Amino acid sequence: MTTREEQILKEHIKNIARAIIKESLITEKAEKKETEKDKDSESDKRPELRQMRKSVIKFLKKDGVNCADYAYRLWPWKDKDSARSYFYKCRDGKPKPNGEPYAFTSKQINKLYSMISSQVL
Protein backbone atom coordinates (compact mmCIF):
# COMPACT_ATOMS: atom_id res chain seq x y z
CA MET A 1 0.00 0.00 0.00
CA THR A 2 1.41 3.40 -0.92
CA THR A 3 1.65 6.32 1.42
CA ARG A 4 -1.15 8.12 -0.45
CA GLU A 5 -3.44 5.11 -0.13
CA GLU A 6 -2.61 4.86 3.56
CA GLN A 7 -3.49 8.52 4.06
CA ILE A 8 -6.80 8.07 2.27
CA LEU A 9 -7.57 4.99 4.34
CA LYS A 10 -6.68 6.76 7.61
CA GLU A 11 -8.86 9.73 6.67
CA HIS A 12 -11.73 7.40 5.82
CA ILE A 13 -11.41 5.63 9.18
CA LYS A 14 -11.35 8.99 11.00
CA ASN A 15 -14.52 10.08 9.20
CA ILE A 16 -16.30 6.85 10.12
CA ALA A 17 -15.22 7.19 13.76
CA ARG A 18 -16.45 10.80 13.87
CA ALA A 19 -19.81 9.78 12.40
CA ILE A 20 -20.23 6.98 14.95
CA ILE A 21 -19.33 9.27 17.85
CA LYS A 22 -21.65 12.00 16.59
CA GLU A 23 -24.56 9.55 16.22
CA SER A 24 -23.88 8.17 19.68
CA LEU A 25 -23.89 11.63 21.23
CA ILE A 26 -27.11 12.60 19.46
CA THR A 27 -28.82 9.38 20.61
CA GLU A 28 -27.57 9.86 24.16
CA LYS A 29 -28.81 13.46 24.19
CA ALA A 30 -32.25 12.41 22.93
CA GLU A 31 -32.52 9.66 25.56
CA LYS A 32 -31.46 12.05 28.31
CA LYS A 33 -33.98 14.65 27.16
CA GLU A 34 -36.76 12.06 27.07
CA THR A 35 -35.85 10.79 30.54
CA GLU A 36 -35.67 14.30 32.00
CA LYS A 37 -39.03 15.17 30.48
CA ASP A 38 -40.53 12.09 32.04
CA LYS A 39 -38.96 12.80 35.43
CA ASP A 40 -40.81 16.09 35.57
CA SER A 41 -44.05 14.19 35.12
CA GLU A 42 -46.11 13.42 38.18
CA SER A 43 -47.62 10.39 36.46
CA ASP A 44 -45.18 7.92 38.05
CA LYS A 45 -46.62 8.86 41.43
CA ARG A 46 -49.98 7.44 40.41
CA PRO A 47 -50.47 3.99 41.89
CA GLU A 48 -51.96 2.61 38.67
CA LEU A 49 -48.84 3.59 36.71
CA ARG A 50 -46.57 2.04 39.33
CA GLN A 51 -48.62 -1.16 39.08
CA MET A 52 -48.51 -1.02 35.28
CA ARG A 53 -44.72 -0.61 35.39
CA LYS A 54 -44.39 -3.62 37.73
CA SER A 55 -46.58 -5.81 35.54
CA VAL A 56 -44.76 -4.80 32.33
CA ILE A 57 -41.33 -5.47 33.86
CA LYS A 58 -42.55 -8.79 35.30
CA PHE A 59 -43.86 -9.83 31.89
CA LEU A 60 -40.65 -8.81 30.12
CA LYS A 61 -38.55 -10.89 32.54
CA LYS A 62 -40.54 -14.08 31.90
CA ASP A 63 -38.79 -16.94 30.16
CA GLY A 64 -39.70 -17.14 26.50
CA VAL A 65 -40.50 -13.45 26.03
CA ASN A 66 -38.57 -12.05 23.07
CA CYS A 67 -37.67 -8.61 24.40
CA ALA A 68 -35.72 -7.74 21.27
CA ASP A 69 -38.95 -7.37 19.29
CA TYR A 70 -40.30 -4.94 21.87
CA ALA A 71 -37.04 -2.98 21.80
CA TYR A 72 -37.16 -2.63 18.00
CA ARG A 73 -40.76 -1.39 18.10
CA LEU A 74 -40.07 0.98 20.98
CA TRP A 75 -37.04 2.59 19.28
CA PRO A 76 -37.32 1.96 15.52
CA TRP A 77 -34.75 4.69 14.76
CA LYS A 78 -31.99 2.96 16.74
CA ASP A 79 -29.80 0.25 15.30
CA LYS A 80 -30.82 -3.16 16.61
CA ASP A 81 -27.82 -3.65 18.91
CA SER A 82 -28.33 -0.28 20.59
CA ALA A 83 -32.08 -0.80 20.97
CA ARG A 84 -31.61 -4.21 22.61
CA SER A 85 -28.82 -3.00 24.87
CA TYR A 86 -30.74 0.05 26.09
CA PHE A 87 -33.92 -2.01 26.49
CA TYR A 88 -32.28 -4.58 28.75
CA LYS A 89 -30.59 -1.87 30.82
CA CYS A 90 -33.98 -0.20 31.36
CA ARG A 91 -35.73 -3.50 32.06
CA ASP A 92 -33.13 -4.57 34.60
CA GLY A 93 -32.53 -1.12 36.13
CA LYS A 94 -28.78 -1.26 35.54
CA PRO A 95 -26.98 1.74 37.05
CA LYS A 96 -25.80 4.54 34.76
CA PRO A 97 -22.29 5.95 35.24
CA ASN A 98 -23.78 8.56 37.58
CA GLY A 99 -25.34 5.81 39.71
CA GLU A 100 -28.93 6.50 38.69
CA PRO A 101 -30.68 3.40 37.29
CA TYR A 102 -31.79 3.12 33.68
CA ALA A 103 -35.57 3.02 33.49
CA PHE A 104 -38.35 3.15 30.94
CA THR A 105 -40.19 6.45 30.80
CA SER A 106 -43.89 6.55 31.60
CA LYS A 107 -44.66 6.91 27.90
CA GLN A 108 -42.53 3.88 27.11
CA ILE A 109 -44.25 1.85 29.83
CA ASN A 110 -47.63 2.84 28.38
CA LYS A 111 -46.52 1.85 24.88
CA LEU A 112 -45.11 -1.47 26.10
CA TYR A 113 -48.28 -2.17 28.09
CA SER A 114 -50.32 -1.46 24.99
CA MET A 115 -48.15 -3.77 22.86
CA ILE A 116 -48.35 -6.54 25.44
CA SER A 117 -52.11 -6.13 25.97
CA SER A 118 -52.94 -6.13 22.28
CA GLN A 119 -50.44 -8.93 21.56
CA VAL A 120 -48.88 -6.85 18.77
CA LEU A 121 -45.87 -9.15 18.91
mmCIF file of N, CA and C in Angstrom:
data_model
loop_
_atom_site.group_PDB
_atom_site.id
_atom_site.type_symbol
_atom_site.label_atom_id
_atom_site.label_comp_id
_atom_site.label_asym_id
_atom_site.label_seq_id
_atom_site.Cartn_x
_atom_site.Cartn_y
_atom_site.Cartn_z
ATOM 1 N N MET A 1 0.861 -1.174 0.000
ATOM 2 C CA MET A 1 0.000 0.000 0.000
ATOM 3 C C MET A 1 0.905 1.235 0.000
ATOM 4 N N THR A 2 0.588 2.186 -0.846
ATOM 5 C CA THR A 2 1.411 3.395 -0.925
ATOM 6 C C THR A 2 1.035 4.357 0.181
ATOM 7 N N THR A 3 1.890 5.319 0.382
ATOM 8 C CA THR A 3 1.653 6.319 1.417
ATOM 9 C C THR A 3 0.359 7.080 1.148
ATOM 10 N N ARG A 4 0.087 7.395 -0.094
ATOM 11 C CA ARG A 4 -1.147 8.123 -0.454
ATOM 12 C C ARG A 4 -2.378 7.285 -0.117
ATOM 13 N N GLU A 5 -2.323 6.000 -0.443
ATOM 14 C CA GLU A 5 -3.443 5.109 -0.135
ATOM 15 C C GLU A 5 -3.635 4.980 1.370
ATOM 16 N N GLU A 6 -2.540 4.933 2.098
ATOM 17 C CA GLU A 6 -2.607 4.857 3.555
ATOM 18 C C GLU A 6 -3.260 6.104 4.135
ATOM 19 N N GLN A 7 -2.895 7.261 3.587
ATOM 20 C CA GLN A 7 -3.487 8.523 4.063
ATOM 21 C C GLN A 7 -4.992 8.544 3.799
ATOM 22 N N ILE A 8 -5.375 8.096 2.618
ATOM 23 C CA ILE A 8 -6.804 8.072 2.267
ATOM 24 C C ILE A 8 -7.547 7.114 3.205
ATOM 25 N N LEU A 9 -6.949 5.963 3.443
ATOM 26 C CA LEU A 9 -7.569 4.990 4.343
ATOM 27 C C LEU A 9 -7.685 5.533 5.764
ATOM 28 N N LYS A 10 -6.642 6.171 6.266
ATOM 29 C CA LYS A 10 -6.681 6.759 7.612
ATOM 30 C C LYS A 10 -7.758 7.835 7.705
ATOM 31 N N GLU A 11 -7.842 8.662 6.688
ATOM 32 C CA GLU A 11 -8.857 9.732 6.671
ATOM 33 C C GLU A 11 -10.267 9.136 6.656
ATOM 34 N N HIS A 12 -10.435 8.077 5.893
ATOM 35 C CA HIS A 12 -11.734 7.400 5.822
ATOM 36 C C HIS A 12 -12.114 6.822 7.189
ATOM 37 N N ILE A 13 -11.162 6.197 7.850
ATOM 38 C CA ILE A 13 -11.408 5.627 9.180
ATOM 39 C C ILE A 13 -11.756 6.730 10.177
ATOM 40 N N LYS A 14 -11.046 7.860 10.110
ATOM 41 C CA LYS A 14 -11.347 8.991 11.001
ATOM 42 C C LYS A 14 -12.772 9.487 10.780
ATOM 43 N N ASN A 15 -13.170 9.597 9.519
ATOM 44 C CA ASN A 15 -14.515 10.080 9.198
ATOM 45 C C ASN A 15 -15.585 9.131 9.724
ATOM 46 N N ILE A 16 -15.342 7.833 9.598
ATOM 47 C CA ILE A 16 -16.299 6.848 10.118
ATOM 48 C C ILE A 16 -16.385 6.954 11.640
ATOM 49 N N ALA A 17 -15.234 7.061 12.299
ATOM 50 C CA ALA A 17 -15.216 7.186 13.761
ATOM 51 C C ALA A 17 -15.958 8.437 14.203
ATOM 52 N N ARG A 18 -15.738 9.547 13.525
ATOM 53 C CA ARG A 18 -16.449 10.797 13.868
ATOM 54 C C ARG A 18 -17.953 10.622 13.724
ATOM 55 N N ALA A 19 -18.378 9.972 12.631
ATOM 56 C CA ALA A 19 -19.809 9.775 12.396
ATOM 57 C C ALA A 19 -20.428 8.910 13.493
ATOM 58 N N ILE A 20 -19.722 7.866 13.894
ATOM 59 C CA ILE A 20 -20.234 6.979 14.949
ATOM 60 C C ILE A 20 -20.337 7.735 16.270
ATOM 61 N N ILE A 21 -19.324 8.499 16.595
ATOM 62 C CA ILE A 21 -19.335 9.269 17.848
ATOM 63 C C ILE A 21 -20.449 10.305 17.825
ATOM 64 N N LYS A 22 -20.602 10.982 16.710
ATOM 65 C CA LYS A 22 -21.655 12.003 16.586
ATOM 66 C C LYS A 22 -23.033 11.366 16.764
ATOM 67 N N GLU A 23 -23.271 10.236 16.097
ATOM 68 C CA GLU A 23 -24.559 9.555 16.217
ATOM 69 C C GLU A 23 -24.803 9.104 17.653
ATOM 70 N N SER A 24 -23.764 8.605 18.292
ATOM 71 C CA SER A 24 -23.879 8.165 19.677
ATOM 72 C C SER A 24 -24.248 9.321 20.598
ATOM 73 N N LEU A 25 -23.601 10.462 20.405
ATOM 74 C CA LEU A 25 -23.890 11.631 21.235
ATOM 75 C C LEU A 25 -25.310 12.139 21.014
ATOM 76 N N ILE A 26 -25.749 12.140 19.767
ATOM 77 C CA ILE A 26 -27.112 12.599 19.456
ATOM 78 C C ILE A 26 -28.129 11.673 20.109
ATOM 79 N N THR A 27 -27.911 10.361 20.004
ATOM 80 C CA THR A 27 -28.824 9.384 20.606
ATOM 81 C C THR A 27 -28.847 9.542 22.122
ATOM 82 N N GLU A 28 -27.658 9.695 22.717
ATOM 83 C CA GLU A 28 -27.569 9.855 24.165
ATOM 84 C C GLU A 28 -28.296 11.109 24.620
ATOM 85 N N LYS A 29 -28.137 12.198 23.865
ATOM 86 C CA LYS A 29 -28.811 13.455 24.194
ATOM 87 C C LYS A 29 -30.325 13.296 24.135
ATOM 88 N N ALA A 30 -30.813 12.607 23.091
ATOM 89 C CA ALA A 30 -32.251 12.406 22.934
ATOM 90 C C ALA A 30 -32.806 11.556 24.076
ATOM 91 N N GLU A 31 -32.074 10.509 24.460
ATOM 92 C CA GLU A 31 -32.523 9.664 25.562
ATOM 93 C C GLU A 31 -32.543 10.437 26.872
ATOM 94 N N LYS A 32 -31.519 11.252 27.088
ATOM 95 C CA LYS A 32 -31.456 12.047 28.314
ATOM 96 C C LYS A 32 -32.612 13.039 28.361
ATOM 97 N N LYS A 33 -32.892 13.675 27.228
ATOM 98 C CA LYS A 33 -33.977 14.654 27.157
ATOM 99 C C LYS A 33 -35.317 13.970 27.445
ATOM 100 N N GLU A 34 -35.515 12.793 26.861
ATOM 101 C CA GLU A 34 -36.760 12.062 27.065
ATOM 102 C C GLU A 34 -36.909 11.646 28.526
ATOM 103 N N THR A 35 -35.826 11.198 29.140
ATOM 104 C CA THR A 35 -35.848 10.787 30.541
ATOM 105 C C THR A 35 -36.116 11.975 31.452
ATOM 106 N N GLU A 36 -35.463 13.107 31.177
ATOM 107 C CA GLU A 36 -35.671 14.295 32.002
ATOM 108 C C GLU A 36 -37.096 14.800 31.888
ATOM 109 N N LYS A 37 -37.649 14.747 30.674
ATOM 110 C CA LYS A 37 -39.026 15.170 30.477
ATOM 111 C C LYS A 37 -39.960 14.307 31.308
ATOM 112 N N ASP A 38 -39.689 13.013 31.305
ATOM 113 C CA ASP A 38 -40.535 12.088 32.039
ATOM 114 C C ASP A 38 -40.375 12.252 33.543
ATOM 115 N N LYS A 39 -39.180 12.609 33.997
ATOM 116 C CA LYS A 39 -38.955 12.804 35.430
ATOM 117 C C LYS A 39 -39.826 13.925 35.972
ATOM 118 N N ASP A 40 -40.015 14.947 35.141
ATOM 119 C CA ASP A 40 -40.812 16.090 35.565
ATOM 120 C C ASP A 40 -42.288 15.717 35.720
ATOM 121 N N SER A 41 -42.661 14.622 35.093
ATOM 122 C CA SER A 41 -44.047 14.191 35.120
ATOM 123 C C SER A 41 -44.412 13.641 36.495
ATOM 124 N N GLU A 42 -45.622 13.935 36.899
ATOM 125 C CA GLU A 42 -46.109 13.419 38.178
ATOM 126 C C GLU A 42 -46.758 12.052 37.992
ATOM 127 N N SER A 43 -46.855 11.598 36.737
ATOM 128 C CA SER A 43 -47.615 10.386 36.460
ATOM 129 C C SER A 43 -47.058 9.157 37.153
ATOM 130 N N ASP A 44 -45.745 9.092 37.401
ATOM 131 C CA ASP A 44 -45.183 7.925 38.054
ATOM 132 C C ASP A 44 -45.625 7.823 39.509
ATOM 133 N N LYS A 45 -46.157 8.881 40.051
ATOM 134 C CA LYS A 45 -46.615 8.860 41.429
ATOM 135 C C LYS A 45 -48.010 8.250 41.536
ATOM 136 N N ARG A 46 -48.664 8.066 40.394
ATOM 137 C CA ARG A 46 -49.982 7.440 40.406
ATOM 138 C C ARG A 46 -49.826 5.951 40.665
ATOM 139 N N PRO A 47 -50.597 5.417 41.578
ATOM 140 C CA PRO A 47 -50.474 3.988 41.895
ATOM 141 C C PRO A 47 -50.723 3.084 40.689
ATOM 142 N N GLU A 48 -51.658 3.472 39.818
ATOM 143 C CA GLU A 48 -51.959 2.612 38.667
ATOM 144 C C GLU A 48 -50.776 2.539 37.695
ATOM 145 N N LEU A 49 -50.017 3.631 37.579
ATOM 146 C CA LEU A 49 -48.843 3.594 36.707
ATOM 147 C C LEU A 49 -47.729 2.765 37.343
ATOM 148 N N ARG A 50 -47.567 2.869 38.641
ATOM 149 C CA ARG A 50 -46.565 2.039 39.326
ATOM 150 C C ARG A 50 -46.892 0.558 39.139
ATOM 151 N N GLN A 51 -48.184 0.228 39.262
ATOM 152 C CA GLN A 51 -48.616 -1.156 39.084
ATOM 153 C C GLN A 51 -48.409 -1.597 37.635
ATOM 154 N N MET A 52 -48.704 -0.708 36.697
ATOM 155 C CA MET A 52 -48.514 -1.020 35.284
ATOM 156 C C MET A 52 -47.032 -1.293 35.008
ATOM 157 N N ARG A 53 -46.162 -0.448 35.571
ATOM 158 C CA ARG A 53 -44.720 -0.609 35.390
ATOM 159 C C ARG A 53 -44.279 -1.974 35.927
ATOM 160 N N LYS A 54 -44.753 -2.324 37.129
ATOM 161 C CA LYS A 54 -44.394 -3.616 37.727
ATOM 162 C C LYS A 54 -44.835 -4.778 36.847
ATOM 163 N N SER A 55 -46.070 -4.702 36.339
ATOM 164 C CA SER A 55 -46.582 -5.814 35.536
ATOM 165 C C SER A 55 -45.854 -5.917 34.197
ATOM 166 N N VAL A 56 -45.508 -4.789 33.601
ATOM 167 C CA VAL A 56 -44.765 -4.805 32.333
ATOM 168 C C VAL A 56 -43.380 -5.415 32.549
ATOM 169 N N ILE A 57 -42.677 -4.958 33.574
ATOM 170 C CA ILE A 57 -41.330 -5.474 33.859
ATOM 171 C C ILE A 57 -41.400 -6.970 34.170
ATOM 172 N N LYS A 58 -42.384 -7.368 34.964
ATOM 173 C CA LYS A 58 -42.545 -8.789 35.302
ATOM 174 C C LYS A 58 -42.761 -9.617 34.037
ATOM 175 N N PHE A 59 -43.612 -9.128 33.145
ATOM 176 C CA PHE A 59 -43.862 -9.834 31.888
ATOM 177 C C PHE A 59 -42.590 -9.937 31.057
ATOM 178 N N LEU A 60 -41.850 -8.834 30.958
ATOM 179 C CA LEU A 60 -40.649 -8.808 30.124
ATOM 180 C C LEU A 60 -39.535 -9.702 30.655
ATOM 181 N N LYS A 61 -39.582 -10.027 31.943
ATOM 182 C CA LYS A 61 -38.551 -10.890 32.541
ATOM 183 C C LYS A 61 -38.921 -12.364 32.482
ATOM 184 N N LYS A 62 -40.118 -12.683 32.003
ATOM 185 C CA LYS A 62 -40.541 -14.076 31.901
ATOM 186 C C LYS A 62 -39.684 -14.816 30.875
ATOM 187 N N ASP A 63 -39.466 -16.094 31.140
ATOM 188 C CA ASP A 63 -38.788 -16.944 30.163
ATOM 189 C C ASP A 63 -39.642 -17.024 28.896
ATOM 190 N N GLY A 64 -38.992 -16.995 27.767
ATOM 191 C CA GLY A 64 -39.699 -17.142 26.496
ATOM 192 C C GLY A 64 -40.184 -15.841 25.878
ATOM 193 N N VAL A 65 -40.076 -14.733 26.589
ATOM 194 C CA VAL A 65 -40.496 -13.448 26.035
ATOM 195 C C VAL A 65 -39.333 -12.877 25.212
ATOM 196 N N ASN A 66 -39.602 -12.590 23.953
ATOM 197 C CA ASN A 66 -38.572 -12.050 23.071
ATOM 198 C C ASN A 66 -38.544 -10.529 23.211
ATOM 199 N N CYS A 67 -37.739 -10.045 24.117
ATOM 200 C CA CYS A 67 -37.670 -8.612 24.397
ATOM 201 C C CYS A 67 -37.107 -7.817 23.230
ATOM 202 N N ALA A 68 -36.317 -8.454 22.397
ATOM 203 C CA ALA A 68 -35.716 -7.742 21.267
ATOM 204 C C ALA A 68 -36.795 -7.139 20.375
ATOM 205 N N ASP A 69 -37.870 -7.885 20.130
ATOM 206 C CA ASP A 69 -38.948 -7.366 19.286
ATOM 207 C C ASP A 69 -39.587 -6.117 19.893
ATOM 208 N N TYR A 70 -39.744 -6.118 21.196
ATOM 209 C CA TYR A 70 -40.299 -4.941 21.870
ATOM 210 C C TYR A 70 -39.331 -3.755 21.757
ATOM 211 N N ALA A 71 -38.050 -4.036 21.895
ATOM 212 C CA ALA A 71 -37.038 -2.977 21.798
ATOM 213 C C ALA A 71 -37.069 -2.336 20.417
ATOM 214 N N TYR A 72 -37.159 -3.158 19.371
ATOM 215 C CA TYR A 72 -37.164 -2.629 18.003
ATOM 216 C C TYR A 72 -38.402 -1.768 17.747
ATOM 217 N N ARG A 73 -39.530 -2.174 18.307
ATOM 218 C CA ARG A 73 -40.759 -1.389 18.100
ATOM 219 C C ARG A 73 -40.762 -0.113 18.946
ATOM 220 N N LEU A 74 -40.123 -0.180 20.093
ATOM 221 C CA LEU A 74 -40.071 0.978 20.983
ATOM 222 C C LEU A 74 -39.148 2.059 20.421
ATOM 223 N N TRP A 75 -38.025 1.643 19.833
ATOM 224 C CA TRP A 75 -37.045 2.586 19.275
ATOM 225 C C TRP A 75 -36.680 2.192 17.850
ATOM 226 N N PRO A 76 -37.593 2.395 16.902
ATOM 227 C CA PRO A 76 -37.322 1.962 15.520
ATOM 228 C C PRO A 76 -36.169 2.727 14.853
ATOM 229 N N TRP A 77 -35.819 3.884 15.358
ATOM 230 C CA TRP A 77 -34.750 4.689 14.763
ATOM 231 C C TRP A 77 -33.360 4.234 15.198
ATOM 232 N N LYS A 78 -33.284 3.429 16.247
ATOM 233 C CA LYS A 78 -31.986 2.962 16.736
ATOM 234 C C LYS A 78 -31.562 1.724 15.956
ATOM 235 N N ASP A 79 -30.242 1.524 15.883
ATOM 236 C CA ASP A 79 -29.804 0.255 15.301
ATOM 237 C C ASP A 79 -30.181 -0.845 16.287
ATOM 238 N N LYS A 80 -30.289 -2.052 15.797
ATOM 239 C CA LYS A 80 -30.825 -3.156 16.605
ATOM 240 C C LYS A 80 -29.999 -3.429 17.857
ATOM 241 N N ASP A 81 -28.666 -3.393 17.736
ATOM 242 C CA ASP A 81 -27.821 -3.650 18.908
ATOM 243 C C ASP A 81 -28.057 -2.622 20.002
ATOM 244 N N SER A 82 -28.120 -1.354 19.616
ATOM 245 C CA SER A 82 -28.335 -0.280 20.595
ATOM 246 C C SER A 82 -29.712 -0.387 21.246
ATOM 247 N N ALA A 83 -30.721 -0.680 20.434
ATOM 248 C CA ALA A 83 -32.082 -0.802 20.970
ATOM 249 C C ALA A 83 -32.154 -1.925 22.003
ATOM 250 N N ARG A 84 -31.582 -3.080 21.663
ATOM 251 C CA ARG A 84 -31.606 -4.211 22.606
ATOM 252 C C ARG A 84 -30.844 -3.883 23.876
ATOM 253 N N SER A 85 -29.658 -3.315 23.714
ATOM 254 C CA SER A 85 -28.824 -2.995 24.870
ATOM 255 C C SER A 85 -29.537 -2.031 25.815
ATOM 256 N N TYR A 86 -30.061 -0.955 25.264
ATOM 257 C CA TYR A 86 -30.741 0.050 26.089
ATOM 258 C C TYR A 86 -31.999 -0.548 26.739
ATOM 259 N N PHE A 87 -32.705 -1.378 25.981
ATOM 260 C CA PHE A 87 -33.925 -2.010 26.489
ATOM 261 C C PHE A 87 -33.623 -2.852 27.725
ATOM 262 N N TYR A 88 -32.598 -3.706 27.622
ATOM 263 C CA TYR A 88 -32.279 -4.584 28.752
ATOM 264 C C TYR A 88 -31.773 -3.792 29.958
ATOM 265 N N LYS A 89 -31.047 -2.711 29.705
ATOM 266 C CA LYS A 89 -30.595 -1.867 30.818
ATOM 267 C C LYS A 89 -31.793 -1.260 31.536
ATOM 268 N N CYS A 90 -32.779 -0.788 30.760
ATOM 269 C CA CYS A 90 -33.979 -0.203 31.363
ATOM 270 C C CYS A 90 -34.798 -1.270 32.085
ATOM 271 N N ARG A 91 -34.949 -2.418 31.455
ATOM 272 C CA ARG A 91 -35.733 -3.498 32.061
ATOM 273 C C ARG A 91 -35.132 -3.944 33.388
ATOM 274 N N ASP A 92 -33.809 -4.053 33.408
ATOM 275 C CA ASP A 92 -33.130 -4.573 34.596
ATOM 276 C C ASP A 92 -32.719 -3.494 35.589
ATOM 277 N N GLY A 93 -32.886 -2.209 35.222
ATOM 278 C CA GLY A 93 -32.527 -1.124 36.131
ATOM 279 C C GLY A 93 -31.031 -1.021 36.388
ATOM 280 N N LYS A 94 -30.239 -1.341 35.385
ATOM 281 C CA LYS A 94 -28.775 -1.256 35.537
ATOM 282 C C LYS A 94 -28.389 0.178 35.879
ATOM 283 N N PRO A 95 -27.381 0.372 36.696
ATOM 284 C CA PRO A 95 -26.976 1.739 37.045
ATOM 285 C C PRO A 95 -26.211 2.433 35.910
ATOM 286 N N LYS A 96 -26.529 3.699 35.713
ATOM 287 C CA LYS A 96 -25.796 4.538 34.764
ATOM 288 C C LYS A 96 -24.468 4.920 35.410
ATOM 289 N N PRO A 97 -23.561 5.520 34.647
ATOM 290 C CA PRO A 97 -22.285 5.953 35.237
ATOM 291 C C PRO A 97 -22.464 6.887 36.442
ATOM 292 N N ASN A 98 -23.550 7.655 36.453
ATOM 293 C CA ASN A 98 -23.781 8.561 37.578
ATOM 294 C C ASN A 98 -24.470 7.873 38.759
ATOM 295 N N GLY A 99 -24.734 6.565 38.621
ATOM 296 C CA GLY A 99 -25.335 5.813 39.714
ATOM 297 C C GLY A 99 -26.847 5.689 39.631
ATOM 298 N N GLU A 100 -27.483 6.540 38.865
ATOM 299 C CA GLU A 100 -28.934 6.501 38.693
ATOM 300 C C GLU A 100 -29.297 5.312 37.798
ATOM 301 N N PRO A 101 -30.353 4.579 38.115
ATOM 302 C CA PRO A 101 -30.681 3.405 37.293
ATOM 303 C C PRO A 101 -31.338 3.790 35.961
ATOM 304 N N TYR A 102 -31.054 2.983 34.945
ATOM 305 C CA TYR A 102 -31.787 3.118 33.682
ATOM 306 C C TYR A 102 -33.227 2.720 33.963
ATOM 307 N N ALA A 103 -34.166 3.365 33.304
ATOM 308 C CA ALA A 103 -35.573 3.017 33.488
ATOM 309 C C ALA A 103 -36.367 3.463 32.269
ATOM 310 N N PHE A 104 -37.436 2.735 31.999
ATOM 311 C CA PHE A 104 -38.345 3.149 30.942
ATOM 312 C C PHE A 104 -39.094 4.393 31.404
ATOM 313 N N THR A 105 -39.382 5.286 30.470
ATOM 314 C CA THR A 105 -40.192 6.453 30.805
ATOM 315 C C THR A 105 -41.646 6.007 30.944
ATOM 316 N N SER A 106 -42.464 6.869 31.476
ATOM 317 C CA SER A 106 -43.894 6.547 31.603
ATOM 318 C C SER A 106 -44.517 6.300 30.238
ATOM 319 N N LYS A 107 -44.131 7.099 29.260
ATOM 320 C CA LYS A 107 -44.658 6.911 27.898
ATOM 321 C C LYS A 107 -44.244 5.558 27.345
ATOM 322 N N GLN A 108 -43.009 5.166 27.596
ATOM 323 C CA GLN A 108 -42.525 3.878 27.111
ATOM 324 C C GLN A 108 -43.252 2.736 27.800
ATOM 325 N N ILE A 109 -43.489 2.876 29.090
ATOM 326 C CA ILE A 109 -44.254 1.848 29.826
ATOM 327 C C ILE A 109 -45.657 1.737 29.245
ATOM 328 N N ASN A 110 -46.286 2.868 28.973
ATOM 329 C CA ASN A 110 -47.629 2.840 28.379
ATOM 330 C C ASN A 110 -47.616 2.150 27.025
ATOM 331 N N LYS A 111 -46.613 2.458 26.206
ATOM 332 C CA LYS A 111 -46.520 1.853 24.879
ATOM 333 C C LYS A 111 -46.276 0.345 24.998
ATOM 334 N N LEU A 112 -45.376 -0.050 25.901
ATOM 335 C CA LEU A 112 -45.111 -1.474 26.104
ATOM 336 C C LEU A 112 -46.363 -2.188 26.606
ATOM 337 N N TYR A 113 -47.060 -1.576 27.552
ATOM 338 C CA TYR A 113 -48.278 -2.169 28.089
ATOM 339 C C TYR A 113 -49.305 -2.374 26.969
ATOM 340 N N SER A 114 -49.398 -1.377 26.120
ATOM 341 C CA SER A 114 -50.319 -1.461 24.992
ATOM 342 C C SER A 114 -49.918 -2.587 24.027
ATOM 343 N N MET A 115 -48.633 -2.699 23.742
ATOM 344 C CA MET A 115 -48.150 -3.772 22.856
ATOM 345 C C MET A 115 -48.441 -5.145 23.460
ATOM 346 N N ILE A 116 -48.163 -5.268 24.755
ATOM 347 C CA ILE A 116 -48.354 -6.545 25.440
ATOM 348 C C ILE A 116 -49.843 -6.883 25.491
ATOM 349 N N SER A 117 -50.678 -5.903 25.824
ATOM 350 C CA SER A 117 -52.110 -6.127 25.967
ATOM 351 C C SER A 117 -52.764 -6.508 24.652
ATOM 352 N N SER A 118 -52.318 -5.863 23.574
ATOM 353 C CA SER A 118 -52.938 -6.131 22.281
ATOM 354 C C SER A 118 -52.246 -7.268 21.538
ATOM 355 N N GLN A 119 -51.219 -7.842 22.168
ATOM 356 C CA GLN A 119 -50.444 -8.927 21.564
ATOM 357 C C GLN A 119 -49.973 -8.562 20.161
ATOM 358 N N VAL A 120 -49.425 -7.325 20.047
ATOM 359 C CA VAL A 120 -48.880 -6.854 18.775
ATOM 360 C C VAL A 120 -47.760 -7.766 18.330
ATOM 361 N N LEU A 121 -47.013 -8.292 19.264
ATOM 362 C CA LEU A 121 -45.874 -9.146 18.910
ATOM 363 C C LEU A 121 -46.215 -10.602 19.129
#
